[in-house]
Amino acid sequence: MDLYHILQIIVPSMIALAAPLIFTALGGVFSERAGVVNIGLEGLMVIGAFVSIVFNLTFDEQLGAWTPWISILAAMLMSMIFSLFHAVASITFRADQTVSGVAINLLAVGLSLFLVKKIYDKGQTDIIKETFDKIDIPVLSDIPVLGKIFFSNGYYISYIAILLSVAVWYVVYKTPFGLRLRSVGEHPMAADTMGINVYRMRYLGVMLSGALGGIGGAVHALTVTLDFSHSTINGQGFMAIAAMIFGKWHPLGAMGAGLFFGLAQSLSIVGASLPFFKDIPAVYLLIAPYILTIIALTGFIGRADAPRASGQPYIKGKR
Amino acid sequence: MSRKLLNISIPVISVLLGLLAGAVIMLVSGYDPIQGYSAMLSGIFGDEYYLGETVRQITPYILAGLAVAFAFRTGLFNIGVEGQLIVGWIAAVWVGTEFDFPKVIHLPLAVLAGAAAGAFWAFIPGLLKAKYRVHEVIVTIMLNYTALHVTNYLIVNVLSDKQDKTENIAETASLRSVLFENLTDLSRMHWGIIIALICAIFMWFILEKTTTGFELKAVGFNQHASEYAGMSVKRNIILSMVISGAFAGLAGAMEGLGTFGYAAIKGGFTGVGFDGIAVALLGGNAAIGVVLAAALFGGLKNGALNMPLEAGVPNEIVDIVIALIIFFVASSYFIRWIISRLSKKGAK
C-alpha cells in the first residue's frame, strides 16, 4: 500500500470524525467568547445525538432521504432549548458556571437514557435506516491527486462544518454582533456602559453553543454510531472543548484543532490496518488530543488565554 | 432568617425540589411516583442486604466528595476526581495482585498505593496551576480521559495477558469483611466505610485544627492576602490538590480492593467522581456535610437499582434528580432571593 492510498483512507475518515468536534467547538467559541464557560457541551451533544436518532427512527418513512437533515435541525432546536438550563442557572441565577455545566452533563445523560427506556423499553435504540450517503463532491473531486484525497468518499455535512467555521470567524470578528459578543466576554461592565445588553448577549452565546453542540452530537450519531446508547457520546464534548482551547478560542483555530483531533481518532481506529501506524499502540493516539491541550495551555506552543471575563457571572452595578 | 439556618435550609430545599421534580417527571411520563419512590426506599432500607449495599455505595461517594470539597476550600475546582479515582483503583489492584505479603503489610500498602497514585495524578494539575497558572478545570478534565485510556491499556497489556480484566487481588490485600457480609446477608459491604469515615475526620482535623489547614483555607479566600502574609500560595495549591487526589485515589482503592477485587477495562467513566461534585456541593464542602450528602446520594443511587424491578421505572430517574439537585444548590441565589422575599412579607 503506498502513501497515496493510505491518505485516501485516512483523510476522509479524519474529516468525518472531525465534523462533530468542529461544530461543537464552534459552539464553545460562541459561549466562551460571551463569557460563559460551557463544560456542558458534552451533555448538549448527548441531547443532540438522542433527539436526532429518535427523530430519524420515528419519521424515516414519511421523510425518506431528507430524514437525516431534518433530524439535525430537530436536534439543533432541542439542544438549544436544553442549553437554556445552563443559561438561566449561570447567567440569571449566578450559579458557578462549571458546576452548572457538570449538572447539564449529568442531566442530559439521565434524561435521554430515561426517555430511551420509556420509548423503546430497552437500553439502546435500533440502528437508523436513513443515513447520510457518502459522496464525491462534484468538480472538486476531479482535481488530480488532491481531489481523490480531500473531496471523495465524504459526507456533505462534514464539509459544511468546515465552511461554517469560516462563517463563524466572519461573524465573530467582522460584524457588530461579534464585537459585542467578544466585548461582553472580555469586560462586561465596559460593554454595559456602552449600552450593550450583557445578559442578552450571554444568553445568545449560550444558546448558539446549544444549537451547535446539538448539531455536533447529531452529526456524530448519524454518521459514526448510527444508534443511541449510553456510550454514543463518550468524551466528544470534552474533546471539542479541548479543540476550542487548542485553537485558542478562535473559530478557525478550533476548526484546525478539530481536524487534528479527528486525525488522531481516525488513526486510532484505521491505523491498525496500515503499515507504520500499526506499530504505534493506539493508546498514544487516543490520549494525544488531551496531552497536547495541556501542553498548549502551559504555553510551550504559544500562550492560549481564555476570554478575560469567562467564568464570572455579571452582576449589574457591582464593581 | 439567620445566616446559619439559611445555609442549612438551601441544601434541604434543593433536595426536596429535586425529588419533587423527579416525581413530576415520573407522573408526566406515565409512571406512578409513589410506587417509584417506595420501590427506591425499599431498595435503600428494605432488608439487611440492601442496607449493606447502600453502605458500600456510600463509601466511595464520601471519599470522592471529600476530594472535591478539600480542593474547593483552597479555591480549586478538582473536576478530575474521576481520573484520580481510576488510577487509584488500578494502582491498588496492581499492588493487590503482584505482591505477596502478610495482611498487616499488604492491605495498608495496597490502600496507600491507591492514595499515592491519585495524589500523583492530581499533582500534575496542581503543579501546572502553581507554576504556569493553567486553569485546573481544563487540565483535570483532560487528565480524566488520559487516565481512562492509559489504565485500559495497562490492564490489557501489563496487568493481564491480553485480557479485559486483571486477576482477582490476593486475599491478603482485600477489604472484604466476613463480619459485615454476615451481618448484611452477604452484601458486598466492606471495611472501606471505616476508612472513609476516618478520612472525613482527618479532613475536618486538618482544615479546622492545624496551621496547614488555616493556610489552605486562607489561600482559598484570598490569594493576594495570603501571599502578603508570607504564605506560599504555590505550595498550598499543590498541597491541596495532592491531598484531594489522595482522597480520590482512596475512593478508587475502595472499589478495587473492596467492592470488585479486580480492575476491568472501562468503556466510560464510573460516574463516582462527577457525583462527588454533587456530594461536595450539597455538603457545603465541609466534612460532616459531605458524609451526610454522600449518604443521601449513595442511598438514592443504590435504591434506584430497585426501581425498574419493583415499579418498572427506569433507574436513570435518580440521575435526573441528582442533576436537578445540583442545579438548585448552584442556583442558591434564586432560593435565597425567594426566602428573603417571603420573610420580608412575613415581617410586614
mmCIF file of N, CA and C in Angstrom, chain B residues 86-185:
data_model
loop_
_atom_site.group_PDB
_atom_site.id
_atom_site.type_symbol
_atom_site.label_atom_id
_atom_site.label_comp_id
_atom_site.label_asym_id
_atom_site.label_seq_id
_atom_site.Cartn_x
_atom_site.Cartn_y
_atom_site.Cartn_z
ATOM 1 N N ILE B 86 -9.716 6.474 39.013
ATOM 2 C CA ILE B 86 -9.385 5.335 38.150
ATOM 3 C C ILE B 86 -7.933 4.914 38.346
ATOM 4 N N VAL B 87 -7.014 5.888 38.412
ATOM 5 C CA VAL B 87 -5.608 5.493 38.587
ATOM 6 C C VAL B 87 -5.394 4.913 39.984
ATOM 7 N N GLY B 88 -6.135 5.430 40.988
ATOM 8 C CA GLY B 88 -6.034 4.861 42.332
ATOM 9 C C GLY B 88 -6.509 3.420 42.349
ATOM 10 N N TRP B 89 -7.595 3.186 41.652
ATOM 11 C CA TRP B 89 -8.173 1.841 41.548
ATOM 12 C C TRP B 89 -7.135 0.863 41.002
ATOM 13 N N ILE B 90 -6.527 1.242 39.858
ATOM 14 C CA ILE B 90 -5.628 0.294 39.184
ATOM 15 C C ILE B 90 -4.337 0.115 39.989
ATOM 16 N N ALA B 91 -3.869 1.196 40.630
ATOM 17 C CA ALA B 91 -2.637 1.072 41.421
ATOM 18 C C ALA B 91 -2.870 0.136 42.603
ATOM 19 N N ALA B 92 -4.020 0.292 43.264
ATOM 20 C CA ALA B 92 -4.319 -0.567 44.412
ATOM 21 C C ALA B 92 -4.431 -2.021 43.971
ATOM 22 N N VAL B 93 -5.092 -2.247 42.843
ATOM 23 C CA VAL B 93 -5.251 -3.621 42.359
ATOM 24 C C VAL B 93 -3.904 -4.196 41.945
ATOM 25 N N TRP B 94 -3.043 -3.333 41.376
ATOM 26 C CA TRP B 94 -1.726 -3.808 40.964
ATOM 27 C C TRP B 94 -0.954 -4.331 42.180
ATOM 28 N N VAL B 95 -0.920 -3.539 43.250
ATOM 29 C CA VAL B 95 -0.242 -3.991 44.466
ATOM 30 C C VAL B 95 -0.936 -5.237 45.012
ATOM 31 N N GLY B 96 -2.257 -5.267 44.900
ATOM 32 C CA GLY B 96 -3.019 -6.399 45.427
ATOM 33 C C GLY B 96 -2.773 -7.701 44.678
ATOM 34 N N THR B 97 -2.430 -7.610 43.392
ATOM 35 C CA THR B 97 -2.240 -8.855 42.640
ATOM 36 C C THR B 97 -0.769 -9.249 42.539
ATOM 37 N N GLU B 98 0.141 -8.252 42.492
ATOM 38 C CA GLU B 98 1.530 -8.553 42.171
ATOM 39 C C GLU B 98 2.345 -9.041 43.367
ATOM 40 N N PHE B 99 1.959 -8.596 44.573
ATOM 41 C CA PHE B 99 2.840 -8.855 45.705
ATOM 42 C C PHE B 99 2.261 -9.918 46.630
ATOM 43 N N ASP B 100 3.099 -10.371 47.512
ATOM 44 C CA ASP B 100 2.704 -11.428 48.413
ATOM 45 C C ASP B 100 3.254 -11.104 49.805
ATOM 46 N N PHE B 101 2.435 -10.478 50.612
ATOM 47 C CA PHE B 101 2.854 -10.112 51.960
ATOM 48 C C PHE B 101 1.798 -10.608 52.933
ATOM 49 N N PRO B 102 2.155 -10.636 54.243
ATOM 50 C CA PRO B 102 1.077 -10.866 55.232
ATOM 51 C C PRO B 102 0.081 -9.706 55.214
ATOM 52 N N LYS B 103 -1.127 -9.952 55.660
ATOM 53 C CA LYS B 103 -2.204 -8.969 55.521
ATOM 54 C C LYS B 103 -1.881 -7.614 56.138
ATOM 55 N N VAL B 104 -1.234 -7.636 57.355
ATOM 56 C CA VAL B 104 -0.950 -6.351 58.034
ATOM 57 C C VAL B 104 -0.107 -5.425 57.184
ATOM 58 N N ILE B 105 0.716 -5.991 56.292
ATOM 59 C CA ILE B 105 1.525 -5.137 55.415
ATOM 60 C C ILE B 105 0.820 -4.928 54.080
ATOM 61 N N HIS B 106 0.271 -6.009 53.541
ATOM 62 C CA HIS B 106 -0.231 -5.974 52.169
ATOM 63 C C HIS B 106 -1.414 -5.023 52.011
ATOM 64 N N LEU B 107 -2.397 -5.138 52.908
ATOM 65 C CA LEU B 107 -3.600 -4.310 52.766
ATOM 66 C C LEU B 107 -3.288 -2.815 52.872
ATOM 67 N N PRO B 108 -2.556 -2.400 53.954
ATOM 68 C CA PRO B 108 -2.240 -0.956 54.005
ATOM 69 C C PRO B 108 -1.431 -0.501 52.801
ATOM 70 N N LEU B 109 -0.526 -1.365 52.345
ATOM 71 C CA LEU B 109 0.307 -0.998 51.198
ATOM 72 C C LEU B 109 -0.560 -0.771 49.959
ATOM 73 N N ALA B 110 -1.517 -1.669 49.741
ATOM 74 C CA ALA B 110 -2.384 -1.542 48.563
ATOM 75 C C ALA B 110 -3.247 -0.288 48.660
ATOM 76 N N VAL B 111 -3.777 -0.038 49.860
ATOM 77 C CA VAL B 111 -4.610 1.160 50.054
ATOM 78 C C VAL B 111 -3.784 2.414 49.804
ATOM 79 N N LEU B 112 -2.570 2.425 50.375
ATOM 80 C CA LEU B 112 -1.714 3.604 50.202
ATOM 81 C C LEU B 112 -1.282 3.779 48.749
ATOM 82 N N ALA B 113 -1.088 2.677 48.045
ATOM 83 C CA ALA B 113 -0.724 2.784 46.627
ATOM 84 C C ALA B 113 -1.835 3.504 45.866
ATOM 85 N N GLY B 114 -3.074 3.178 46.196
ATOM 86 C CA GLY B 114 -4.202 3.864 45.562
ATOM 87 C C GLY B 114 -4.158 5.353 45.850
ATOM 88 N N ALA B 115 -3.941 5.686 47.127
ATOM 89 C CA ALA B 115 -3.894 7.096 47.512
ATOM 90 C C ALA B 115 -2.746 7.804 46.800
ATOM 91 N N ALA B 116 -1.602 7.127 46.735
ATOM 92 C CA ALA B 116 -0.423 7.759 46.131
ATOM 93 C C ALA B 116 -0.644 8.008 44.638
ATOM 94 N N ALA B 117 -1.253 7.025 43.967
ATOM 95 C CA ALA B 117 -1.483 7.193 42.533
ATOM 96 C C ALA B 117 -2.444 8.354 42.287
ATOM 97 N N GLY B 118 -3.511 8.422 43.082
ATOM 98 C CA GLY B 118 -4.456 9.530 42.946
ATOM 99 C C GLY B 118 -3.774 10.857 43.223
ATOM 100 N N ALA B 119 -2.932 10.860 44.251
ATOM 101 C CA ALA B 119 -2.231 12.090 44.619
ATOM 102 C C ALA B 119 -1.323 12.539 43.476
ATOM 103 N N PHE B 120 -0.633 11.572 42.868
ATOM 104 C CA PHE B 120 0.260 11.922 41.764
ATOM 105 C C PHE B 120 -0.531 12.504 40.595
ATOM 106 N N TRP B 121 -1.687 11.875 40.303
ATOM 107 C CA TRP B 121 -2.482 12.319 39.152
ATOM 108 C C TRP B 121 -3.014 13.733 39.381
ATOM 109 N N ALA B 122 -3.231 14.095 40.653
ATOM 110 C CA ALA B 122 -3.710 15.441 40.972
ATOM 111 C C ALA B 122 -2.554 16.424 41.132
ATOM 112 N N PHE B 123 -1.364 15.881 41.361
ATOM 113 C CA PHE B 123 -0.176 16.742 41.498
ATOM 114 C C PHE B 123 0.087 17.482 40.189
ATOM 115 N N ILE B 124 -0.179 16.791 39.067
ATOM 116 C CA ILE B 124 0.108 17.404 37.755
ATOM 117 C C ILE B 124 -0.671 18.721 37.577
ATOM 118 N N PRO B 125 -2.015 18.696 37.690
ATOM 119 C CA PRO B 125 -2.723 19.976 37.560
ATOM 120 C C PRO B 125 -2.342 20.978 38.641
ATOM 121 N N GLY B 126 -2.022 20.472 39.848
ATOM 122 C CA GLY B 126 -1.604 21.379 40.921
ATOM 123 C C GLY B 126 -0.336 22.118 40.534
ATOM 124 N N LEU B 127 0.629 21.367 40.026
ATOM 125 C CA LEU B 127 1.902 21.962 39.621
ATOM 126 C C LEU B 127 1.702 22.959 38.482
ATOM 127 N N LEU B 128 0.886 22.537 37.482
ATOM 128 C CA LEU B 128 0.678 23.420 36.328
ATOM 129 C C LEU B 128 -0.033 24.700 36.747
ATOM 130 N N LYS B 129 -0.964 24.567 37.690
ATOM 131 C CA LYS B 129 -1.673 25.749 38.186
ATOM 132 C C LYS B 129 -0.696 26.671 38.924
ATOM 133 N N ALA B 130 0.123 26.064 39.785
ATOM 134 C CA ALA B 130 1.030 26.878 40.598
ATOM 135 C C ALA B 130 2.100 27.510 39.733
ATOM 136 N N LYS B 131 2.619 26.741 38.780
ATOM 137 C CA LYS B 131 3.777 27.211 38.042
ATOM 138 C C LYS B 131 3.410 28.024 36.803
ATOM 139 N N TYR B 132 2.396 27.546 36.058
ATOM 140 C CA TYR B 132 2.082 28.212 34.789
ATOM 141 C C TYR B 132 0.721 28.883 34.796
ATOM 142 N N ARG B 133 0.055 28.878 35.937
ATOM 143 C CA ARG B 133 -1.269 29.488 36.067
ATOM 144 C C ARG B 133 -2.276 28.911 35.073
ATOM 145 N N VAL B 134 -2.155 27.620 34.791
ATOM 146 C CA VAL B 134 -3.103 26.965 33.903
ATOM 147 C C VAL B 134 -4.330 26.591 34.714
ATOM 148 N N HIS B 135 -5.500 26.834 34.139
ATOM 149 C CA HIS B 135 -6.710 26.576 34.916
ATOM 150 C C HIS B 135 -6.873 25.082 35.192
ATOM 151 N N GLU B 136 -7.090 24.734 36.469
ATOM 152 C CA GLU B 136 -7.095 23.321 36.839
ATOM 153 C C GLU B 136 -8.300 22.576 36.278
ATOM 154 N N VAL B 137 -9.400 23.289 35.994
ATOM 155 C CA VAL B 137 -10.589 22.599 35.478
ATOM 156 C C VAL B 137 -10.276 21.903 34.157
ATOM 157 N N ILE B 138 -9.634 22.647 33.245
ATOM 158 C CA ILE B 138 -9.349 22.078 31.925
ATOM 159 C C ILE B 138 -8.355 20.928 32.043
ATOM 160 N N VAL B 139 -7.278 21.161 32.809
ATOM 161 C CA VAL B 139 -6.238 20.129 32.899
ATOM 162 C C VAL B 139 -6.816 18.849 33.507
ATOM 163 N N THR B 140 -7.631 19.000 34.557
ATOM 164 C CA THR B 140 -8.144 17.781 35.188
ATOM 165 C C THR B 140 -9.118 17.051 34.258
ATOM 166 N N ILE B 141 -9.904 17.791 33.467
ATOM 167 C CA ILE B 141 -10.784 17.115 32.506
ATOM 168 C C ILE B 141 -9.954 16.311 31.511
ATOM 169 N N MET B 142 -8.902 16.959 30.991
ATOM 170 C CA MET B 142 -8.056 16.278 30.018
ATOM 171 C C MET B 142 -7.404 15.041 30.649
ATOM 172 N N LEU B 143 -7.016 15.164 31.917
ATOM 173 C CA LEU B 143 -6.361 14.030 32.581
ATOM 174 C C LEU B 143 -7.355 12.911 32.884
ATOM 175 N N ASN B 144 -8.639 13.240 33.011
ATOM 176 C CA ASN B 144 -9.645 12.184 33.187
ATOM 177 C C ASN B 144 -9.598 11.215 32.016
ATOM 178 N N TYR B 145 -9.641 11.775 30.801
ATOM 179 C CA TYR B 145 -9.647 10.907 29.629
ATOM 180 C C TYR B 145 -8.307 10.221 29.450
ATOM 181 N N THR B 146 -7.228 10.943 29.766
ATOM 182 C CA THR B 146 -5.913 10.313 29.690
ATOM 183 C C THR B 146 -5.869 9.104 30.622
ATOM 184 N N ALA B 147 -6.387 9.281 31.842
ATOM 185 C CA ALA B 147 -6.383 8.177 32.810
ATOM 186 C C ALA B 147 -7.186 7.000 32.279
ATOM 187 N N LEU B 148 -8.336 7.298 31.698
ATOM 188 C CA LEU B 148 -9.205 6.230 31.192
ATOM 189 C C LEU B 148 -8.474 5.388 30.142
ATOM 190 N N HIS B 149 -7.882 6.063 29.166
ATOM 191 C CA HIS B 149 -7.227 5.324 28.080
ATOM 192 C C HIS B 149 -5.966 4.624 28.559
ATOM 193 N N VAL B 150 -5.185 5.307 29.398
ATOM 194 C CA VAL B 150 -3.923 4.713 29.852
ATOM 195 C C VAL B 150 -4.192 3.479 30.723
ATOM 196 N N THR B 151 -5.164 3.586 31.634
ATOM 197 C CA THR B 151 -5.415 2.424 32.501
ATOM 198 C C THR B 151 -5.986 1.262 31.688
ATOM 199 N N ASN B 152 -6.838 1.551 30.715
ATOM 200 C CA ASN B 152 -7.336 0.473 29.856
ATOM 201 C C ASN B 152 -6.171 -0.244 29.175
ATOM 202 N N TYR B 153 -5.221 0.559 28.681
ATOM 203 C CA TYR B 153 -4.056 -0.017 28.014
ATOM 204 C C TYR B 153 -3.258 -0.873 28.995
ATOM 205 N N LEU B 154 -3.049 -0.343 30.203
ATOM 206 C CA LEU B 154 -2.248 -1.073 31.192
ATOM 207 C C LEU B 154 -2.921 -2.380 31.591
ATOM 208 N N ILE B 155 -4.259 -2.344 31.737
ATOM 209 C CA ILE B 155 -4.959 -3.564 32.147
ATOM 210 C C ILE B 155 -4.787 -4.653 31.093
ATOM 211 N N VAL B 156 -4.920 -4.272 29.829
ATOM 212 C CA VAL B 156 -4.831 -5.278 28.772
ATOM 213 C C VAL B 156 -3.390 -5.755 28.578
ATOM 214 N N ASN B 157 -2.443 -4.822 28.576
ATOM 215 C CA ASN B 157 -1.098 -5.176 28.148
ATOM 216 C C ASN B 157 -0.099 -5.432 29.268
ATOM 217 N N VAL B 158 -0.349 -4.875 30.442
ATOM 218 C CA VAL B 158 0.646 -5.027 31.502
ATOM 219 C C VAL B 158 0.112 -5.868 32.666
ATOM 220 N N LEU B 159 -1.095 -5.546 33.115
ATOM 221 C CA LEU B 159 -1.605 -6.223 34.304
ATOM 222 C C LEU B 159 -2.268 -7.554 33.987
ATOM 223 N N SER B 160 -2.519 -7.814 32.738
ATOM 224 C CA SER B 160 -3.064 -9.122 32.397
ATOM 225 C C SER B 160 -2.471 -9.529 31.060
ATOM 226 N N ASP B 161 -2.724 -10.742 30.659
ATOM 227 C CA ASP B 161 -2.184 -11.220 29.398
ATOM 228 C C ASP B 161 -3.252 -11.071 28.320
ATOM 229 N N LYS B 162 -3.401 -9.827 27.825
ATOM 230 C CA LYS B 162 -4.381 -9.503 26.781
ATOM 231 C C LYS B 162 -5.822 -9.829 27.188
ATOM 232 N N GLN B 163 -6.098 -9.748 28.489
ATOM 233 C CA GLN B 163 -7.474 -9.948 28.945
ATOM 234 C C GLN B 163 -8.125 -8.583 29.151
ATOM 235 N N ASP B 164 -9.458 -8.573 29.331
ATOM 236 C CA ASP B 164 -10.079 -7.278 29.598
ATOM 237 C C ASP B 164 -10.276 -7.028 31.090
ATOM 238 N N LYS B 165 -9.777 -7.919 31.931
ATOM 239 C CA LYS B 165 -9.706 -7.568 33.348
ATOM 240 C C LYS B 165 -8.520 -8.250 34.011
ATOM 241 N N THR B 166 -8.117 -7.694 35.173
ATOM 242 C CA THR B 166 -6.975 -8.265 35.881
ATOM 243 C C THR B 166 -7.424 -9.504 36.643
ATOM 244 N N GLU B 167 -6.429 -10.217 37.180
ATOM 245 C CA GLU B 167 -6.778 -11.302 38.107
ATOM 246 C C GLU B 167 -7.369 -10.707 39.372
ATOM 247 N N ASN B 168 -8.010 -11.556 40.173
ATOM 248 C CA ASN B 168 -8.504 -11.067 41.457
ATOM 249 C C ASN B 168 -7.328 -10.806 42.388
ATOM 250 N N ILE B 169 -7.517 -9.807 43.270
ATOM 251 C CA ILE B 169 -6.443 -9.476 44.207
ATOM 252 C C ILE B 169 -6.291 -10.603 45.230
ATOM 253 N N ALA B 170 -5.098 -10.656 45.825
ATOM 254 C CA ALA B 170 -4.850 -11.672 46.852
ATOM 255 C C ALA B 170 -5.737 -11.402 48.071
ATOM 256 N N GLU B 171 -6.086 -12.443 48.758
ATOM 257 C CA GLU B 171 -6.938 -12.307 49.946
ATOM 258 C C GLU B 171 -6.303 -11.372 50.977
ATOM 259 N N THR B 172 -4.942 -11.347 51.002
ATOM 260 C CA THR B 172 -4.247 -10.523 51.997
ATOM 261 C C THR B 172 -4.387 -9.033 51.711
ATOM 262 N N ALA B 173 -4.840 -8.669 50.491
ATOM 263 C CA ALA B 173 -4.974 -7.242 50.170
ATOM 264 C C ALA B 173 -6.434 -6.837 50.117
ATOM 265 N N SER B 174 -7.326 -7.739 50.486
ATOM 266 C CA SER B 174 -8.743 -7.473 50.299
ATOM 267 C C SER B 174 -9.350 -6.738 51.490
ATOM 268 N N LEU B 175 -10.288 -5.855 51.188
ATOM 269 C CA LEU B 175 -11.018 -5.155 52.250
ATOM 270 C C LEU B 175 -12.289 -5.908 52.641
ATOM 271 N N ARG B 176 -12.503 -7.035 52.011
ATOM 272 C CA ARG B 176 -13.734 -7.769 52.290
ATOM 273 C C ARG B 176 -13.841 -8.104 53.773
ATOM 274 N N SER B 177 -15.062 -8.049 54.279
ATOM 275 C CA SER B 177 -15.264 -8.260 55.699
ATOM 276 C C SER B 177 -16.293 -9.363 55.904
ATOM 277 N N VAL B 178 -15.835 -10.467 56.476
ATOM 278 C CA VAL B 178 -16.756 -11.574 56.748
ATOM 279 C C VAL B 178 -17.833 -11.121 57.738
ATOM 280 N N LEU B 179 -17.396 -10.294 58.695
ATOM 281 C CA LEU B 179 -18.327 -9.790 59.702
ATOM 282 C C LEU B 179 -19.480 -9.029 59.045
ATOM 283 N N PHE B 180 -19.126 -8.024 58.204
ATOM 284 C CA PHE B 180 -20.168 -7.213 57.563
ATOM 285 C C PHE B 180 -21.019 -8.074 56.629
ATOM 286 N N GLU B 181 -20.364 -9.008 55.931
ATOM 287 C CA GLU B 181 -21.113 -9.832 54.989
ATOM 288 C C GLU B 181 -22.154 -10.671 55.722
ATOM 289 N N ASN B 182 -21.772 -11.202 56.870
ATOM 290 C CA ASN B 182 -22.745 -11.998 57.622
ATOM 291 C C ASN B 182 -23.858 -11.129 58.198
ATOM 292 N N LEU B 183 -23.475 -9.939 58.644
ATOM 293 C CA LEU B 183 -24.475 -9.030 59.211
ATOM 294 C C LEU B 183 -25.494 -8.600 58.160
ATOM 295 N N THR B 184 -25.035 -8.475 56.902
ATOM 296 C CA THR B 184 -25.893 -7.876 55.880
ATOM 297 C C THR B 184 -26.317 -8.880 54.812
ATOM 298 N N ASP B 185 -26.435 -10.129 55.193
ATOM 299 C CA ASP B 185 -26.992 -11.109 54.259
ATOM 300 C C ASP B 185 -26.162 -11.207 52.973
#
